[in-house]
Amino acid sequence: MPDEPAQSEICSLMRRFEQTQEKTDREFGIVKSDLTALRLQVSNLDQEVSTLGSKVDGLADGMRGLSEKVDRNQAQVVQLLSALVGKGTGAA
């Protein structure tokens, strides 16, 4: 009979341990699931950043092309205006 209280205490401790273990397993599963979802989101964001980077590079190329075209047009305007300097209007 003296073992009965000790045995009861051991059983009680085992139940508490098993309940805690189940809770820990559930919480670990939740954290693992959340981590998987987070990894997917990071991967998606990485792809979006890569796509945006390509778009920005394309836009920068377009701006360089536009700047070169503006420079050529300005040079043509200066050339045409220089050719007109000193020419009379013919009305005098």
Protein backbone atom coordinates (compact mmCIF):
# COMPACT_ATOMS: atom_id res chain seq x y z
CA MET A 1 0.00 0.00 0.00
CA PRO A 2 2.79 2.53 0.60
CA ASP A 3 3.50 2.49 -3.16
CA GLU A 4 -0.04 3.56 -4.05
CA PRO A 5 0.39 7.34 -3.37
CA ALA A 6 3.74 7.32 -5.17
CA GLN A 7 2.21 5.43 -8.09
CA SER A 8 -0.68 7.90 -8.20
CA GLU A 9 1.78 10.79 -8.20
CA ILE A 10 3.78 9.18 -11.01
CA CYS A 11 0.61 8.68 -13.06
CA SER A 12 -0.40 12.28 -12.47
CA LEU A 13 3.02 13.53 -13.52
CA MET A 14 2.95 11.33 -16.63
CA ARG A 15 -0.47 12.72 -17.65
CA ARG A 16 0.80 16.28 -17.17
CA PHE A 17 3.92 15.46 -19.15
CA GLU A 18 1.89 13.92 -22.00
CA GLN A 19 -0.52 16.88 -22.07
CA THR A 20 2.39 19.30 -22.17
CA GLN A 21 4.04 17.23 -24.90
CA GLU A 22 0.84 17.28 -26.99
CA LYS A 23 0.52 21.04 -26.52
CA THR A 24 4.17 21.52 -27.48
CA ASP A 25 3.70 19.34 -30.58
CA ARG A 26 0.64 21.37 -31.63
CA GLU A 27 2.43 24.66 -31.07
CA PHE A 28 5.48 23.41 -32.97
CA GLY A 29 3.21 22.40 -35.85
CA ILE A 30 1.66 25.87 -35.89
CA VAL A 31 5.08 27.55 -35.87
CA LYS A 32 6.29 25.22 -38.61
CA SER A 33 3.20 25.99 -40.70
CA ASP A 34 3.62 29.73 -40.17
CA LEU A 35 7.29 29.46 -41.12
CA THR A 36 6.38 27.66 -44.34
CA ALA A 37 3.84 30.37 -45.18
CA LEU A 38 6.43 33.05 -44.41
CA ARG A 39 8.97 31.37 -46.68
CA LEU A 40 6.43 31.36 -49.51
CA GLN A 41 5.70 35.04 -48.97
CA VAL A 42 9.41 35.89 -48.94
CA SER A 43 9.88 33.90 -52.13
CA ASN A 44 6.98 35.76 -53.77
CA LEU A 45 8.38 39.10 -52.62
CA ASP A 46 11.80 38.15 -53.98
CA GLN A 47 10.23 37.41 -57.36
CA GLU A 48 8.33 40.71 -57.30
CA VAL A 49 11.50 42.63 -56.41
CA SER A 50 13.32 40.90 -59.24
CA THR A 51 10.52 41.81 -61.66
CA LEU A 52 10.51 45.40 -60.42
CA GLY A 53 14.28 45.53 -60.81
CA SER A 54 13.96 44.46 -64.43
CA LYS A 55 11.26 47.07 -65.02
CA VAL A 56 13.39 49.79 -63.44
CA ASP A 57 16.34 48.77 -65.62
CA GLY A 58 14.11 48.94 -68.70
CA LEU A 59 12.80 52.34 -67.65
CA ALA A 60 16.35 53.61 -67.07
CA ASP A 61 17.33 52.42 -70.55
CA GLY A 62 14.30 54.18 -71.99
CA MET A 63 15.18 57.38 -70.17
CA ARG A 64 18.75 57.23 -71.49
CA GLY A 65 17.40 56.79 -75.02
CA LEU A 66 15.00 59.68 -74.54
CA SER A 67 17.77 61.88 -73.16
CA GLU A 68 19.94 61.10 -76.18
CA LYS A 69 17.06 61.95 -78.51
CA VAL A 70 16.45 65.27 -76.72
CA ASP A 71 20.16 66.08 -77.00
CA ARG A 72 20.09 65.36 -80.75
CA ASN A 73 16.98 67.49 -81.21
CA GLN A 74 18.52 70.36 -79.25
CA ALA A 75 21.66 70.15 -81.40
CA GLN A 76 19.52 70.30 -84.56
CA VAL A 77 17.62 73.33 -83.24
CA VAL A 78 20.88 75.11 -82.40
CA GLN A 79 22.26 74.24 -85.84
CA LEU A 80 19.14 75.55 -87.61
CA LEU A 81 19.07 78.73 -85.54
CA SER A 82 22.77 79.30 -86.22
CA ALA A 83 22.09 78.95 -89.95
CA LEU A 84 19.33 81.55 -89.73
CA VAL A 85 21.41 84.13 -87.86
CA GLY A 86 22.39 86.98 -90.14
CA LYS A 87 19.85 86.20 -92.81
CA GLY A 88 17.43 89.01 -93.44
CA THR A 89 13.69 88.61 -93.57
CA GLY A 90 13.69 90.07 -97.09
CA ALA A 91 11.18 92.71 -96.13
CA ALA A 92 13.67 95.55 -95.72
